[in-house]
Coordinates of C-alpha atoms in Angstrom, one line a residue:
M8 CA 156.7 163.2 41.6
S9 CA 159.7 162.9 39.3
D10 CA 160.1 159.3 37.5
V11 CA 163.0 158.1 39.8
E12 CA 160.9 158.7 42.7
E13 CA 157.9 156.7 41.3
A14 CA 160.6 154.1 40.8
I15 CA 161.7 154.1 44.1
T16 CA 158.2 154.0 45.3
R17 CA 157.2 151.2 43.2
A18 CA 160.3 149.4 44.5
H19 CA 159.5 149.7 48.1
H20 CA 156.3 148.2 47.4
A21 CA 157.2 145.8 45.2
E22 CA 160.7 144.8 46.9
W23 CA 160.5 145.4 50.5
A24 CA 159.4 142.1 51.8
R25 CA 161.4 140.2 49.4
V26 CA 164.6 141.7 50.4
I27 CA 163.5 141.3 53.5
A28 CA 163.0 137.6 53.2
S29 CA 166.0 136.9 50.9
L30 CA 168.4 138.4 53.9
T31 CA 166.6 136.8 56.6
R32 CA 167.1 133.4 55.1
R33 CA 170.9 134.3 54.5
F34 CA 171.7 135.5 58.2
G35 CA 168.7 134.5 60.2
D36 CA 168.2 137.8 61.9
L37 CA 165.4 140.1 61.5
D38 CA 167.2 143.2 62.7
I39 CA 170.1 143.1 60.1
A40 CA 167.5 142.1 57.5
E41 CA 165.4 145.4 58.3
E42 CA 168.3 147.6 58.7
A43 CA 170.5 146.5 55.6
A44 CA 166.8 146.8 53.6
A45 CA 166.3 150.1 54.6
E46 CA 170.2 151.0 54.1
A47 CA 169.5 149.5 50.4
F48 CA 166.6 151.9 49.8
A49 CA 168.3 155.1 51.2
T50 CA 171.3 154.0 49.0
A51 CA 169.0 154.0 45.9
V52 CA 167.5 157.3 46.9
E53 CA 171.0 158.8 46.8
R54 CA 172.4 156.7 43.9
W55 CA 169.2 156.5 41.4
P56 CA 168.8 160.0 40.3
T57 CA 172.4 160.3 39.3
D58 CA 173.0 156.8 38.1
G59 CA 169.6 156.0 36.4
V60 CA 167.3 153.4 37.3
P61 CA 168.5 149.7 37.0
P62 CA 167.0 147.4 34.8
N63 CA 166.0 145.1 37.6
P64 CA 165.5 147.4 40.7
G65 CA 165.0 144.2 42.9
A66 CA 168.1 142.6 42.0
W67 CA 169.9 146.0 42.6
L68 CA 168.2 146.4 46.0
T69 CA 168.9 142.9 47.1
T70 CA 172.6 142.8 46.4
T71 CA 173.1 146.3 48.2
A72 CA 171.3 145.3 50.8
N73 CA 173.7 141.8 51.0
R74 CA 176.4 143.8 51.3
K75 CA 175.3 146.5 53.6
A76 CA 174.5 143.3 56.0
I77 CA 178.0 141.9 55.5
D78 CA 179.6 145.4 56.3
R79 CA 177.4 145.4 59.8
I80 CA 178.8 141.7 60.7
R81 CA 182.2 142.8 60.1
R82 CA 181.8 145.7 62.0
E83 CA 180.6 143.7 65.2
N84 CA 183.9 142.4 66.5
K85 CA 182.4 141.1 69.9
R86 CA 180.7 137.9 68.0
D87 CA 182.1 134.6 70.2
D88 CA 181.8 132.5 66.9
K89 CA 183.8 133.6 64.3
H90 CA 184.2 130.5 62.1
K91 CA 180.1 130.8 61.9
E92 CA 180.2 134.7 61.4
A93 CA 182.8 134.3 58.3
Q94 CA 180.9 131.3 57.0
M95 CA 177.8 133.5 57.2
V96 CA 179.5 136.3 55.3
Y97 CA 181.5 134.2 52.3
D98 CA 179.3 130.9 52.0
N99 CA 176.9 131.6 48.7
T100 CA 175.7 128.4 48.9
P101 CA 172.0 128.3 47.7
P102 CA 169.9 127.2 50.6
E103 CA 168.1 123.9 50.2
P104 CA 164.1 124.2 50.1
V105 CA 162.6 124.5 53.1
G106 CA 158.9 123.4 54.3
A107 CA 155.9 122.4 52.0
I108 CA 156.1 125.6 49.9
D109 CA 159.7 127.2 48.3
D110 CA 158.1 130.6 49.2
D111 CA 160.5 133.4 51.2
R112 CA 157.5 135.3 52.1
L113 CA 155.4 132.7 53.4
R114 CA 158.3 131.6 55.3
L115 CA 158.8 135.1 56.7
I116 CA 155.1 135.3 57.7
F117 CA 155.2 132.0 59.5
T118 CA 158.2 133.0 61.7
C119 CA 156.9 136.2 62.6
C120 CA 153.6 134.1 63.4
H121 CA 155.2 131.9 65.7
P122 CA 152.9 130.6 69.0
A123 CA 155.9 131.9 71.4
L124 CA 154.8 135.5 70.5
A125 CA 151.3 137.2 71.5
M126 CA 148.8 137.4 68.8
Q127 CA 148.7 141.1 68.1
T128 CA 152.5 141.1 68.4
R129 CA 152.6 138.5 65.7
V130 CA 150.3 140.4 63.7
T131 CA 151.9 143.6 64.0
L132 CA 155.5 142.4 63.5
T133 CA 154.3 140.4 60.2
L134 CA 152.6 143.5 59.1
R135 CA 156.1 145.7 59.3
M136 CA 158.4 142.7 57.9
V137 CA 156.3 140.8 55.1
G138 CA 153.6 143.8 54.4
G139 CA 156.1 146.3 54.6
L140 CA 153.6 149.2 56.1
T141 CA 155.3 151.6 57.9
V142 CA 155.0 151.8 61.9
P143 CA 152.1 155.1 61.7
E144 CA 150.3 152.9 59.0
I145 CA 150.3 149.7 61.8
A146 CA 149.4 152.0 64.7
R147 CA 146.6 153.5 62.7
A148 CA 145.3 150.1 62.1
Y149 CA 145.1 149.3 65.8
L150 CA 144.5 152.8 67.4
V151 CA 147.4 153.2 69.0
Q152 CA 150.5 155.8 68.9
G153 CA 153.4 154.9 67.0
T154 CA 155.9 154.4 69.7
T155 CA 153.8 152.2 71.2
M156 CA 154.1 150.1 68.3
E157 CA 157.4 150.5 67.6
Q158 CA 158.2 148.9 70.9
R159 CA 155.9 146.1 70.1
I160 CA 157.9 145.3 67.2
T161 CA 161.4 145.5 68.5
R162 CA 160.3 143.5 71.5
A163 CA 159.3 140.7 69.0
K164 CA 162.4 140.7 67.0
A165 CA 164.3 140.4 70.1
K166 CA 162.2 137.5 71.3
I167 CA 162.3 135.7 67.7
K168 CA 166.1 135.9 68.0
A169 CA 166.3 134.8 71.5
A170 CA 164.2 131.9 71.3
R171 CA 166.0 131.1 67.7
I172 CA 162.6 130.6 66.1
P173 CA 163.2 129.0 62.6
Y174 CA 162.8 130.7 59.4
R175 CA 160.7 128.0 57.6
V176 CA 157.1 126.8 56.9
P177 CA 156.4 124.7 60.0
A178 CA 155.3 120.7 59.5
V179 CA 151.8 120.4 58.3
E180 CA 150.7 119.3 62.2
D181 CA 152.0 122.3 63.4
L182 CA 150.3 124.5 60.8
P183 CA 146.8 125.0 63.0
A184 CA 148.7 126.5 66.1
R185 CA 150.1 129.5 64.0
V186 CA 147.3 129.9 61.1
S187 CA 144.9 132.3 62.7
G188 CA 147.7 134.7 63.2
V189 CA 149.0 134.3 59.9
L190 CA 145.1 134.5 58.2
A191 CA 145.0 138.1 60.4
V192 CA 148.0 139.6 59.0
L193 CA 147.0 138.9 55.6
Y194 CA 143.6 140.5 56.1
L195 CA 145.4 143.8 57.9
V196 CA 147.7 143.6 54.7
F197 CA 145.3 143.5 52.4
N198 CA 142.8 145.9 54.4
E199 CA 145.6 148.5 53.7
G200 CA 145.8 147.8 50.3
Y201 CA 141.9 148.1 50.1
L202 CA 141.8 151.6 51.2
A203 CA 145.4 153.1 52.2
T204 CA 145.4 154.9 55.9
G205 CA 148.3 156.7 55.0
P206 CA 148.1 160.3 53.3
D207 CA 151.2 160.2 51.4
T208 CA 150.4 156.8 49.5
D209 CA 147.9 156.2 46.7
P210 CA 144.3 155.5 48.4
L211 CA 144.3 152.0 46.9
R212 CA 147.6 149.8 46.7
H213 CA 146.9 146.8 44.4
D214 CA 150.6 145.4 45.3
L215 CA 149.3 144.5 48.8
T216 CA 145.9 143.5 47.9
A217 CA 147.5 140.9 45.1
E218 CA 150.1 139.8 47.3
A219 CA 147.6 139.1 50.2
I220 CA 145.8 137.2 47.8
R221 CA 148.5 134.8 46.3
L222 CA 149.9 134.4 49.6
T223 CA 146.6 133.3 50.9
R224 CA 146.2 131.2 48.1
L225 CA 149.5 129.1 48.9
I226 CA 148.4 128.9 52.2
R227 CA 144.8 127.0 50.8
T228 CA 147.3 124.8 49.4
L229 CA 148.6 123.8 52.6
L230 CA 145.4 123.7 54.3
P231 CA 142.5 122.9 51.5
G232 CA 140.1 122.0 54.3
D233 CA 140.1 124.8 56.5
G234 CA 137.3 126.9 56.4
E235 CA 138.9 129.9 57.5
V236 CA 141.6 130.1 55.1
T237 CA 138.8 129.4 52.4
G238 CA 136.6 132.3 53.7
L239 CA 139.6 134.8 53.8
L240 CA 140.6 134.1 50.0
A241 CA 136.6 134.4 49.1
L242 CA 136.7 137.8 51.4
M243 CA 139.2 139.1 49.8
L244 CA 138.4 137.9 46.1
L245 CA 134.8 139.8 46.7
T246 CA 136.4 142.7 48.0
E247 CA 138.9 143.2 45.1
A248 CA 136.8 142.4 42.6
R249 CA 135.0 146.0 43.3
R250 CA 138.4 147.9 43.1
P251 CA 137.8 149.1 39.4
A252 CA 134.7 151.5 40.7
R253 CA 136.0 152.5 43.9
V254 CA 137.7 155.6 43.0
S255 CA 136.7 158.6 40.3
A256 CA 138.5 159.9 37.6
S257 CA 139.0 163.2 39.7
G258 CA 140.4 160.7 42.5
E259 CA 137.4 160.7 44.8
L260 CA 136.6 157.7 46.7
V261 CA 133.1 156.1 45.6
P262 CA 130.8 154.7 48.0
L263 CA 129.3 151.0 47.3
D264 CA 125.9 152.8 46.7
E265 CA 127.4 155.0 43.8
Q266 CA 129.7 152.2 42.4
D267 CA 129.4 151.3 38.8
R268 CA 128.9 147.3 39.2
G269 CA 129.3 147.0 35.5
A270 CA 132.9 147.9 36.3
W271 CA 133.6 145.3 38.9
D272 CA 135.4 142.2 37.9
A273 CA 133.1 139.2 37.2
T274 CA 135.6 136.8 37.2
L275 CA 136.7 137.3 40.8
I276 CA 133.4 137.5 41.8
A277 CA 132.4 134.1 40.3
E278 CA 135.1 132.7 42.0
G279 CA 134.3 134.3 45.7
H280 CA 130.6 133.0 45.2
R281 CA 132.1 129.4 44.6
L282 CA 134.1 129.3 47.7
V283 CA 131.2 130.9 49.9
R284 CA 129.1 128.4 48.6
E285 CA 131.4 125.8 49.6
R286 CA 131.8 126.8 52.8
L287 CA 128.1 127.2 53.3
A288 CA 127.4 123.7 52.3
A289 CA 129.8 122.8 55.0
A290 CA 128.1 124.6 57.4
A291 CA 124.7 122.9 56.1
A292 CA 126.7 119.7 57.0
G293 CA 127.5 121.1 60.7
A294 CA 130.9 123.1 60.2
A295 CA 130.3 126.3 62.3
P296 CA 131.6 129.4 60.1
G297 CA 134.2 131.5 61.5
R298 CA 134.7 135.4 61.0
Y299 CA 136.2 135.3 57.6
Q300 CA 133.8 133.0 56.1
I301 CA 130.9 135.1 57.2
L302 CA 132.5 138.4 56.1
A303 CA 132.8 136.7 53.0
A304 CA 129.1 135.7 52.9
I305 CA 128.2 139.2 53.8
N306 CA 130.3 140.4 50.6
A307 CA 128.7 137.8 48.5
V308 CA 125.2 139.1 49.5
H309 CA 126.2 142.7 48.4
T310 CA 127.9 141.5 45.1
S311 CA 125.2 139.4 44.2
A312 CA 122.7 142.5 44.2
R313 CA 122.4 144.2 40.8
D314 CA 121.8 147.4 42.0
M315 CA 122.0 148.6 45.7
R316 CA 117.9 149.0 46.0
D317 CA 118.1 145.0 45.4
T318 CA 120.6 144.4 48.3
D319 CA 119.1 141.8 51.0
W320 CA 119.5 143.7 53.9
S321 CA 117.8 141.4 56.5
Q322 CA 120.0 138.7 55.3
I323 CA 122.9 141.1 55.8
L324 CA 122.0 142.2 59.2
A325 CA 121.4 138.2 60.2
L326 CA 124.7 137.6 59.1
Y327 CA 125.9 140.5 61.0
D328 CA 124.1 139.4 64.2
Q329 CA 126.1 135.7 64.0
L330 CA 129.3 137.8 63.5
A331 CA 128.6 139.8 66.6
R332 CA 128.2 136.6 68.6
L333 CA 131.9 135.5 67.6
D334 CA 133.6 139.2 67.4
P335 CA 131.5 141.5 69.4
S336 CA 134.2 144.3 68.7
P337 CA 133.0 148.0 68.2
I338 CA 134.1 147.9 64.5
I339 CA 131.5 145.0 63.7
A340 CA 128.8 146.8 65.7
L341 CA 129.3 149.9 63.6
N342 CA 129.0 148.2 60.7
R343 CA 126.0 146.3 61.7
A344 CA 124.7 149.7 62.4
I345 CA 124.5 150.5 58.9
A346 CA 122.5 147.5 57.9
V347 CA 120.2 148.8 60.7
A348 CA 119.7 152.1 59.2
E349 CA 118.5 150.6 55.7
L350 CA 116.0 148.4 57.9
D351 CA 114.8 150.5 60.5
G352 CA 116.0 153.6 59.5
P353 CA 118.9 156.2 60.7
Q354 CA 117.4 156.9 63.8
V355 CA 117.7 153.9 65.3
A356 CA 121.0 153.4 63.9
L357 CA 122.2 156.8 65.3
A358 CA 121.4 155.4 68.7
A359 CA 123.4 152.4 68.2
I360 CA 126.4 154.0 67.0
D361 CA 126.4 156.9 69.4
R362 CA 127.1 153.7 72.3
L363 CA 130.2 153.3 70.6
Q364 CA 131.7 156.6 71.0
D365 CA 133.9 155.8 73.7
N366 CA 135.5 152.9 71.6
L367 CA 135.4 154.6 68.6
A368 CA 136.3 158.3 69.0
G369 CA 139.5 157.9 67.1
Y370 CA 138.1 156.6 64.2
H371 CA 137.1 158.2 61.1
A372 CA 134.6 155.8 59.9
Y373 CA 132.6 156.5 63.1
H374 CA 132.5 159.8 62.5
A375 CA 131.7 159.4 58.8
T376 CA 129.1 157.3 59.4
R377 CA 127.6 159.1 62.1
A378 CA 127.5 162.1 59.6
D379 CA 126.0 160.4 57.2
L380 CA 122.9 159.3 59.5
L381 CA 122.8 163.3 60.8
R382 CA 122.6 164.3 57.3
R383 CA 119.4 161.5 56.3
L384 CA 117.8 162.8 59.5
G385 CA 118.1 166.5 58.3
Q386 CA 120.3 167.7 61.4
S387 CA 122.7 169.7 59.2
Q388 CA 125.1 171.5 61.7
Q389 CA 125.5 168.2 63.6
S390 CA 126.4 166.4 60.2
R391 CA 128.4 168.9 59.6
A392 CA 130.6 169.0 62.9
A393 CA 130.8 164.9 62.0
Y394 CA 132.1 165.4 58.6
D395 CA 135.0 167.9 59.7
K396 CA 136.0 165.3 62.4
A397 CA 135.7 162.3 60.0
I398 CA 138.1 164.6 57.7
E399 CA 140.5 165.3 60.4
L400 CA 141.2 161.5 61.1
A401 CA 140.9 160.5 57.4
G402 CA 144.1 159.2 56.3
N403 CA 144.3 159.4 52.3
T404 CA 143.2 161.9 49.9
A405 CA 140.5 160.0 48.1
E406 CA 138.7 159.8 51.0
T407 CA 139.6 163.1 52.4
A408 CA 137.8 164.5 48.7
Y409 CA 134.8 162.2 49.3
L410 CA 134.0 163.4 53.0
T411 CA 134.8 166.9 52.2
R412 CA 132.2 166.8 49.1
R413 CA 129.6 165.4 51.1
R414 CA 130.2 167.8 54.0
D415 CA 129.9 171.0 51.5
Q416 CA 126.5 169.4 50.2
L417 CA 124.8 170.4 53.1
R418 CA 122.4 173.6 53.5

């Protein structure tokens, strides 16, 4: 990839949500904001190779996108309120700060996560508009077709426009109705950065994980007593701490049991553990932990072990049992089976995983986990077939390289 192409890719990762948020604040229309942003990036692809990368790519993209949006508004001659249109185009008065935190992206998240939208619709729309994820990336996260996901996003934008949902951080008393959707969005954005699903992106996207952590910190300042906000922040920190050890020098994914734990970020781990202890104290006082708090506790157990052999798998299994009562999803059942394999052996875990086939047949991690268990049981032929399926479904080059090596090591 040329230097200009790399610059455009970096700019898209770093500036997409910022440009969308800026245009949404000015024009109040998600369709206009998204289309103008897309046109600005397309213009960059055309002009930057000739003109050079501008000193401030974000400012260049925002200015270009604003011009594209104004051009579109001028072309639309069917608007009833011409005065309002002219004011929208020519009024450059800086907007007054809105809400408790003056952060464009956070306001855009709360706009997309309005309770008038169904929860899944809130999440998918925000992943597209704020996370900058492509429709195929979001579709893979939900294990659905890209056309289905495109229709959900289109309907969501239309509903926001029809319902005149405001672009602002809601009042404190309104936050509980929206925060669960916001947390779900940030968790999925973080997960895409933790391990990208697309074959044409970096396996680890620090821009996404860092932004998800930043926004979660902002939400914690809004809701310092919300256990799930604290739990999600702890989960992100403990997961992000392992990033330096997760991909080898040759570009291959390194599983947890092979990672150099000395390369983990001790500062992030210490902060994550402190937050987990804070929530454990609250649980001891009678506050029932939620999904993110339990996931954070599981990661705290993993990051407390100096070696994979020191991992307290009994505690991890107990936490997964608790989590399964809150979220009886097949993904949780799959992760629980991994802990079962460490305690009761691969045969017991394989029986549990095989019961998930109908729900997870299109999920690469299901086949990868099954392949590993079959390998441990000495069933090389079946393990190879499972690895082949996992490789077929895997999203990024690092994971594909790891799975291919494991398959090729079979006798």
